[in-house]
């Protein structure tokens, strides 16, 4: 089947005309989307898609936006989980999990980081041991968003301690509601509690919840992280210009209220570049030459990052594999956030440290001040991104390693 833009536009417009109903129930509509293939058109036809080239996906999105049609569930790590299972799961796992991820019936979290191995993902020590027809898991994870209400988690665990660390990990889907999984929220310095610690004490995983082969956890995790970094470097998606009425929108808003709560401070950790000019005008510092230079630097950096994201999107639309744009964009976002913070604190002055109703912007500037450091850590630290760029883009030699032997013999934190 040969897809063209004209054909895609006509078919999706016709299908929406026959099926879109703003008063439908949200889950029923998303199930219909999955059956039609228009929910994830770039996916294979036998897995809820239409085998459509990535370059034509914007045409589908335009037609959905034209009638304000709701798409598949995308909040949180759902798409990372779905894309990982599509790439590495078996047919039984895809059949079991993919549909309910994208209809929004099941919530997911990502269980990678640990207290002693945050930046060094391959240093995980959470242990999974096979006993009979299941795996028994013991250990601890940290910085896990949405673990407090997740149904399932993507778990990276150590299954072999006698091989080099990258070879001894296995990837699992774990039931977060079972006995033996304890979730504790972490209070952040900006007042939010978006992340959690997760403790596993003899938690059980069925054999058929192992993703890919035993020992291939690192390879599967790289797929998940690729989609995470791609999302972190993406441009803002299509937003509705008005608040439409209808049962489906009400249910979607309720869903987003619950699932988006952990992410309410994420715009602040990115520095809120959108506020910079208005803030300088409000504080009457636009004529200050130092402020003008810092503001110009911020806007130039932001625009360049946006062009990098566009380049990455264009490559994906042509079907090209993920290049260095993910790490470049992730690192750029850290620099932009810090520059935005510098602009906000210069224009606001000592008021940047105040919270509460009487503070500048009711404490929003203070929240930016406290939140920006997180962007240099989440999703892979700046140092990790620099290593990736140095080795894979600039062709520089890798750093000397002292952890190449059996993981059992590697010194731990």
Coordinates of C-alpha atoms in Angstrom, one line a residue:
X1 CA 0.0 0.0 0.0
X2 CA 1.5 3.3 -1.1
X3 CA 0.7 6.2 1.3
X4 CA 0.7 9.8 0.0
X5 CA -0.2 13.0 1.8
X6 CA -3.4 13.4 -0.2
X7 CA -4.5 9.9 0.5
X8 CA -3.7 10.0 4.2
X9 CA -5.6 13.3 4.6
X10 CA -8.6 12.0 2.7
X11 CA -8.8 8.7 4.6
X12 CA -8.3 10.1 8.1
X13 CA -10.8 12.9 7.4
X14 CA -13.4 10.4 6.1
X15 CA -12.8 8.1 9.1
X16 CA -13.1 10.9 11.6
X17 CA -16.2 12.2 9.9
X18 CA -17.9 8.8 10.3
X19 CA -16.6 8.0 13.8
X20 CA -15.6 11.0 15.8
X21 CA -18.1 11.8 18.6
X22 CA -17.2 14.3 21.3
X23 CA -19.8 12.7 23.6
X24 CA -18.3 9.2 23.3
X25 CA -16.7 7.6 26.4
X26 CA -13.0 8.1 26.4
X27 CA -11.9 4.5 26.7
X28 CA -14.4 3.3 24.1
X29 CA -13.1 6.0 21.7
X30 CA -9.5 5.0 22.2
X31 CA -10.3 1.3 21.7
X32 CA -11.9 2.3 18.4
X33 CA -8.7 4.3 17.6
X34 CA -6.6 1.2 18.3
X35 CA -8.8 -1.0 16.1
X36 CA -8.7 1.5 13.2
X37 CA -4.9 2.0 13.2
X38 CA -5.3 5.8 13.4
X39 CA -4.1 5.9 17.0
X40 CA -0.5 4.9 16.1
X41 CA -0.4 5.0 12.3
X42 CA 3.4 4.5 12.1
X43 CA 3.1 1.1 13.9
X44 CA 2.7 -2.2 12.0
X45 CA -0.8 -3.0 10.8
X46 CA -0.9 -6.2 13.0
X47 CA -0.2 -4.1 16.1
X48 CA -2.8 -1.3 15.9
X49 CA -1.1 0.7 13.2
X50 CA -1.1 1.3 9.4
X51 CA 2.6 0.9 8.5
X52 CA 2.7 4.6 7.6
X53 CA 6.0 6.5 7.1
X54 CA 6.8 8.9 9.9
X55 CA 6.9 11.8 7.5
X56 CA 3.1 11.6 7.1
X57 CA 2.2 11.5 10.8
X58 CA 1.9 15.3 11.0
X59 CA -0.8 15.1 8.3
X60 CA -2.8 12.7 10.6
X61 CA -2.2 15.1 13.5
X62 CA -3.5 18.1 11.6
X63 CA -6.7 16.3 10.7
X64 CA -7.3 15.3 14.4
X65 CA -6.6 18.9 15.5
X66 CA -9.0 20.2 12.9
X67 CA -12.0 18.6 14.6
X68 CA -10.4 18.6 18.1
X69 CA -10.4 14.8 18.2
X70 CA -8.7 13.1 21.2
X71 CA -5.8 10.8 20.5
X72 CA -4.3 7.8 22.4
X73 CA -3.1 8.2 26.0
X74 CA 0.3 9.9 26.1
X75 CA 0.8 11.3 29.6
X76 CA 3.8 10.1 31.6
X77 CA 6.0 7.3 30.3
X78 CA 3.2 5.4 28.4
X79 CA 4.7 5.9 24.9
X80 CA 8.2 5.0 26.1
X81 CA 6.7 1.8 27.6
X82 CA 4.7 1.0 24.5
X83 CA 7.5 1.7 22.0
X84 CA 9.9 -0.5 24.1
X85 CA 7.4 -3.4 24.2
X86 CA 6.7 -3.0 20.5
X87 CA 10.5 -3.2 19.8
X88 CA 11.5 -5.9 22.2
X89 CA 8.5 -7.7 23.6
X90 CA 7.0 -11.0 22.3
X91 CA 3.6 -11.3 20.8
X92 CA 2.0 -12.4 24.1
X93 CA 3.4 -9.3 25.9
X94 CA 2.3 -7.0 23.1
X95 CA -1.2 -8.5 23.1
X96 CA -1.4 -8.2 26.9
X97 CA -0.1 -4.7 27.4
X98 CA 0.0 -2.4 24.3
X99 CA -3.8 -1.8 24.0
X100 CA -4.3 -0.8 27.6
X101 CA -1.3 1.4 27.7
X102 CA -2.6 3.5 24.8
X103 CA -6.2 3.5 25.9
X104 CA -5.1 4.8 29.3
X105 CA -6.6 1.9 31.3
X106 CA -3.2 1.1 32.9
X107 CA -0.6 3.5 34.3
X108 CA 3.2 2.8 34.1
X109 CA 6.4 3.9 35.7
X110 CA 10.1 3.5 35.0
X111 CA 12.3 1.7 37.6
X112 CA 15.9 2.4 36.5
X113 CA 17.8 4.8 38.9
X114 CA 19.1 3.6 42.2
X115 CA 20.6 5.4 45.2
X116 CA 24.1 4.2 44.3
X117 CA 23.8 4.2 40.6
X118 CA 21.9 7.2 39.3
X119 CA 24.1 8.4 36.4
X120 CA 25.8 4.9 36.0
X121 CA 22.7 3.0 34.9
X122 CA 24.7 -0.1 34.3
X123 CA 25.6 -0.2 38.0
X124 CA 22.2 -1.4 39.2
X125 CA 22.3 -3.7 42.1
X126 CA 18.5 -4.6 42.5
X127 CA 18.6 -8.3 42.2
X128 CA 16.3 -10.7 40.3
X129 CA 16.8 -14.4 40.9
X130 CA 14.9 -17.1 39.1
X131 CA 13.1 -19.6 41.3
X132 CA 10.9 -22.1 39.5
X133 CA 8.4 -20.3 37.3
X134 CA 9.1 -16.8 38.5
X135 CA 11.7 -14.2 39.3
X136 CA 12.2 -13.0 42.9
X137 CA 13.2 -9.3 43.1
X138 CA 14.9 -7.5 46.0
X139 CA 16.4 -4.0 46.0
X140 CA 15.6 -0.3 45.8
X141 CA 14.8 2.2 43.1
X142 CA 14.6 6.0 43.4
X143 CA 13.4 9.1 41.5
X144 CA 10.5 7.0 40.1
X145 CA 7.7 9.3 38.9
X146 CA 4.1 8.1 39.2
X147 CA 5.1 4.9 41.1
X148 CA 2.5 5.8 43.7
X149 CA -0.4 5.1 41.3
X150 CA 1.3 2.9 38.6
X151 CA -0.2 -0.5 37.7
X152 CA 3.1 -1.7 36.1
X153 CA 6.7 -0.7 36.0
X154 CA 9.6 -1.1 33.6
X155 CA 12.3 -2.7 35.8
X156 CA 16.0 -3.1 35.1
X157 CA 17.5 -5.6 37.5
X158 CA 20.8 -7.6 37.9
X159 CA 20.4 -11.3 37.0
X160 CA 24.1 -12.2 36.6
X161 CA 26.9 -10.9 38.9
X162 CA 29.7 -12.9 37.2
X163 CA 29.8 -11.1 33.9
X164 CA 30.7 -7.4 33.0
X165 CA 28.1 -5.1 34.3
X166 CA 26.5 -4.2 31.0
X167 CA 25.9 -7.9 30.2
X168 CA 24.4 -9.0 33.5
X169 CA 21.1 -7.0 33.5
X170 CA 17.6 -8.1 32.4
X171 CA 14.5 -6.1 31.7
X172 CA 11.1 -6.9 33.2
X173 CA 7.6 -5.8 33.6
X174 CA 6.7 -5.8 37.3
X175 CA 3.2 -5.6 38.9
X176 CA 3.3 -2.5 41.1
X177 CA 0.2 -3.5 43.1
X178 CA 1.6 -6.7 44.5
X179 CA 2.7 -7.5 48.0
X180 CA 6.5 -6.9 48.3
X181 CA 6.5 -3.6 46.5
X182 CA 6.5 -0.5 48.8
X183 CA 6.3 3.0 47.4
X184 CA 7.4 6.0 49.5
X185 CA 7.2 9.6 48.2
X186 CA 10.2 12.0 48.2
X187 CA 9.7 15.6 49.3
X188 CA 11.6 18.0 47.0
X189 CA 13.1 21.3 48.0
X190 CA 10.6 23.1 45.6
X191 CA 7.7 21.8 47.7
X192 CA 6.5 19.1 45.3
X193 CA 6.6 15.3 45.7
X194 CA 6.7 14.0 42.2
X195 CA 9.2 11.2 42.7
X196 CA 9.2 8.1 44.8
X197 CA 11.5 5.5 46.4
X198 CA 10.4 2.0 45.6
X199 CA 11.5 -1.0 47.8
X200 CA 11.3 -4.6 46.5
X201 CA 11.1 -7.3 49.1
X202 CA 10.7 -10.7 47.5
X203 CA 8.5 -9.2 44.8
X204 CA 7.5 -11.8 42.2
X205 CA 7.6 -11.6 38.4
X206 CA 6.2 -14.3 36.2
X207 CA 8.6 -15.8 33.6
X208 CA 6.6 -14.4 30.7
X209 CA 7.1 -10.8 32.1
X210 CA 10.8 -10.9 31.1
X211 CA 11.3 -8.6 28.1
X212 CA 13.8 -9.9 25.5
X213 CA 16.4 -12.4 26.5
X214 CA 18.1 -12.7 29.9
X215 CA 21.1 -10.5 30.0
X216 CA 19.8 -8.1 27.2
X217 CA 18.5 -5.6 29.7
X218 CA 21.0 -2.9 28.7
X219 CA 20.0 -3.0 25.0
X220 CA 16.3 -2.8 25.9
X221 CA 16.9 0.1 28.4
X222 CA 18.7 2.0 25.6
X223 CA 15.5 1.9 23.6
X224 CA 13.5 3.2 26.5
X225 CA 16.0 6.0 27.1
X226 CA 16.1 6.9 23.4
X227 CA 12.4 7.6 23.5
X228 CA 12.7 9.5 26.8
X229 CA 15.4 11.8 25.4
X230 CA 13.5 12.2 22.2
X231 CA 10.4 13.3 24.2
X232 CA 12.6 15.7 26.4
X233 CA 13.9 17.3 23.2
X234 CA 10.6 17.5 21.4
X235 CA 8.8 20.7 20.5
X236 CA 5.6 21.5 22.1
X237 CA 2.8 19.4 20.8
X238 CA -0.6 20.4 19.4
X239 CA -2.7 22.2 22.0
X240 CA -6.3 23.1 21.8
X241 CA -7.0 26.8 21.4
X242 CA -10.3 26.5 23.3
X243 CA -11.8 24.3 25.9
X244 CA -14.3 22.1 24.0
X245 CA -17.4 20.6 25.5
X246 CA -18.4 17.0 25.5
X247 CA -18.2 13.8 27.6
X248 CA -14.9 12.7 26.1
X249 CA -13.2 16.0 26.9
X250 CA -14.4 16.0 30.5
X251 CA -13.1 12.5 31.0
X252 CA -9.8 13.4 29.3
X253 CA -9.4 16.5 31.6
X254 CA -10.1 14.3 34.7
X255 CA -7.4 11.8 33.5
X256 CA -4.9 14.6 32.9
X257 CA -5.6 16.2 36.2
X258 CA -4.5 13.0 38.0
X259 CA -1.7 12.0 35.7
X260 CA -0.2 15.4 35.1
X261 CA 0.0 16.3 38.8
X262 CA 3.6 15.1 39.2
X263 CA 4.7 17.1 36.2
X264 CA 3.2 20.5 37.2
X265 CA 6.6 21.9 38.1
X266 CA 8.4 20.6 34.9
X267 CA 7.9 23.9 33.0
X268 CA 9.7 25.6 36.0
X269 CA 12.7 23.2 35.8
X270 CA 13.0 24.1 32.1
X271 CA 13.5 27.8 33.2
X272 CA 10.3 29.3 31.8
X273 CA 11.9 31.1 28.8
X274 CA 8.4 32.2 27.8
X275 CA 8.3 34.6 30.8
X276 CA 11.7 36.2 30.4
X277 CA 10.8 39.2 28.2
X278 CA 7.6 40.0 30.0
X279 CA 9.4 39.7 33.3
X280 CA 12.2 42.1 32.3
X281 CA 9.5 44.6 31.1
X282 CA 7.6 44.2 34.3
X283 CA 10.7 44.9 36.4
X284 CA 11.7 47.8 34.2
X285 CA 15.1 46.3 33.5
X286 CA 14.9 46.0 29.7
X287 CA 17.0 49.1 29.3
X288 CA 19.8 47.6 31.5
X289 CA 22.6 46.7 29.1
X290 CA 23.6 43.6 31.2
X291 CA 20.0 42.3 31.2
X292 CA 19.7 42.9 27.5
X293 CA 22.8 40.9 26.7
X294 CA 21.7 38.0 29.0
X295 CA 18.3 38.0 27.5
X296 CA 19.6 38.0 24.0
X297 CA 21.9 35.1 24.9
X298 CA 18.9 33.2 26.3
X299 CA 16.7 33.8 23.2
X300 CA 19.5 32.8 20.8
X301 CA 20.1 29.6 22.7
X302 CA 16.5 28.7 22.8
X303 CA 16.0 29.3 19.1
X304 CA 19.0 27.2 18.2
X305 CA 17.7 24.4 20.4
X306 CA 14.4 24.6 18.6
X307 CA 16.1 24.2 15.3
X308 CA 17.9 21.1 16.6
X309 CA 14.6 19.6 17.6
X310 CA 13.2 20.4 14.2
X311 CA 16.2 18.7 12.6
X312 CA 15.6 15.6 14.7
X313 CA 12.0 15.6 13.8
X314 CA 12.8 15.9 10.1
X315 CA 15.2 13.0 10.4
X316 CA 12.5 10.8 12.0
X317 CA 10.0 11.8 9.4
X318 CA 12.4 10.5 6.8
X319 CA 12.7 7.2 8.6
X320 CA 16.3 7.9 9.7
X321 CA 17.5 6.4 13.0
X322 CA 17.9 8.5 16.1
X323 CA 21.2 10.5 15.8
X324 CA 23.0 12.6 18.3
X325 CA 20.2 15.2 18.4
X326 CA 18.7 13.6 21.4
X327 CA 21.8 14.1 23.6
X328 CA 22.6 17.4 22.0
X329 CA 19.1 18.7 22.7
X330 CA 19.0 17.3 26.2
X331 CA 22.3 19.0 27.1
X332 CA 21.2 22.2 25.4
X333 CA 18.0 22.3 27.5
X334 CA 20.1 22.3 30.7
X335 CA 22.2 25.3 29.5
X336 CA 19.0 27.1 28.4
X337 CA 17.3 26.5 31.8
X338 CA 20.3 27.8 33.7
X339 CA 20.5 30.9 31.5
X340 CA 16.8 31.5 31.9
X341 CA 17.3 31.2 35.7
X342 CA 20.1 33.8 35.5
X343 CA 17.9 36.2 33.6
X344 CA 15.0 35.7 36.1
X345 CA 17.2 36.3 39.1
X346 CA 18.9 39.3 37.6
X347 CA 15.6 41.0 36.7
X348 CA 13.9 40.0 40.0
X349 CA 16.7 40.5 42.4
X350 CA 16.4 39.4 46.0
X351 CA 12.7 38.7 45.5
X352 CA 13.7 35.6 43.6
X353 CA 14.1 33.9 47.0
X354 CA 10.6 34.7 48.2
X355 CA 7.6 32.4 48.3
X356 CA 4.0 32.9 48.9
X357 CA 1.3 35.3 47.7
X358 CA 3.3 38.4 48.3
X359 CA 6.4 37.1 46.4
X360 CA 7.1 38.0 42.8
X361 CA 4.6 36.1 40.6
X362 CA 3.3 34.5 43.8
X363 CA 6.5 32.6 44.3
X364 CA 6.8 31.3 40.7
X365 CA 10.3 32.8 40.3
X366 CA 11.4 31.1 43.5
X367 CA 10.0 27.8 42.2
X368 CA 12.1 28.2 39.0
X369 CA 15.2 28.9 41.2
X370 CA 14.7 25.7 43.1
X371 CA 13.6 23.5 40.2
X372 CA 16.2 24.3 37.5
X373 CA 19.0 22.0 38.9
X374 CA 16.8 19.0 38.3
X375 CA 16.9 19.3 34.5
X376 CA 20.6 18.6 34.6
X377 CA 20.0 15.3 36.3
X378 CA 16.7 13.8 35.0
X379 CA 16.9 11.5 32.0
X380 CA 20.7 11.3 32.1
X381 CA 23.0 13.9 33.6
X382 CA 24.8 16.6 31.7
X383 CA 28.0 14.6 32.2
X384 CA 26.5 11.5 30.6
X385 CA 25.3 13.5 27.6
X386 CA 28.8 15.1 27.2
X387 CA 30.4 11.6 27.2
X388 CA 27.9 10.4 24.5
X389 CA 28.6 13.4 22.3
X390 CA 32.3 13.2 22.8
X391 CA 32.5 9.5 21.9
X392 CA 29.8 9.1 19.3
X393 CA 29.8 12.5 17.6
X394 CA 33.4 13.8 18.0
X395 CA 35.0 10.4 17.9
X396 CA 37.1 10.9 21.0
X397 CA 38.5 8.0 23.0
X398 CA 36.4 6.6 25.8
X399 CA 37.4 7.3 29.3
X400 CA 39.5 4.6 31.0
X401 CA 37.3 2.2 32.9
X402 CA 38.1 0.2 36.0
X403 CA 34.8 -1.8 36.0
X404 CA 35.3 -4.1 33.1
X405 CA 35.5 -7.4 34.9
X406 CA 32.8 -9.4 36.6
X407 CA 30.3 -7.1 38.3
X408 CA 30.7 -9.1 41.5
X409 CA 34.3 -7.8 41.8
X410 CA 33.6 -4.2 40.9
X411 CA 33.8 -1.7 43.8
X412 CA 30.4 -0.4 44.7
X413 CA 29.4 2.9 46.3

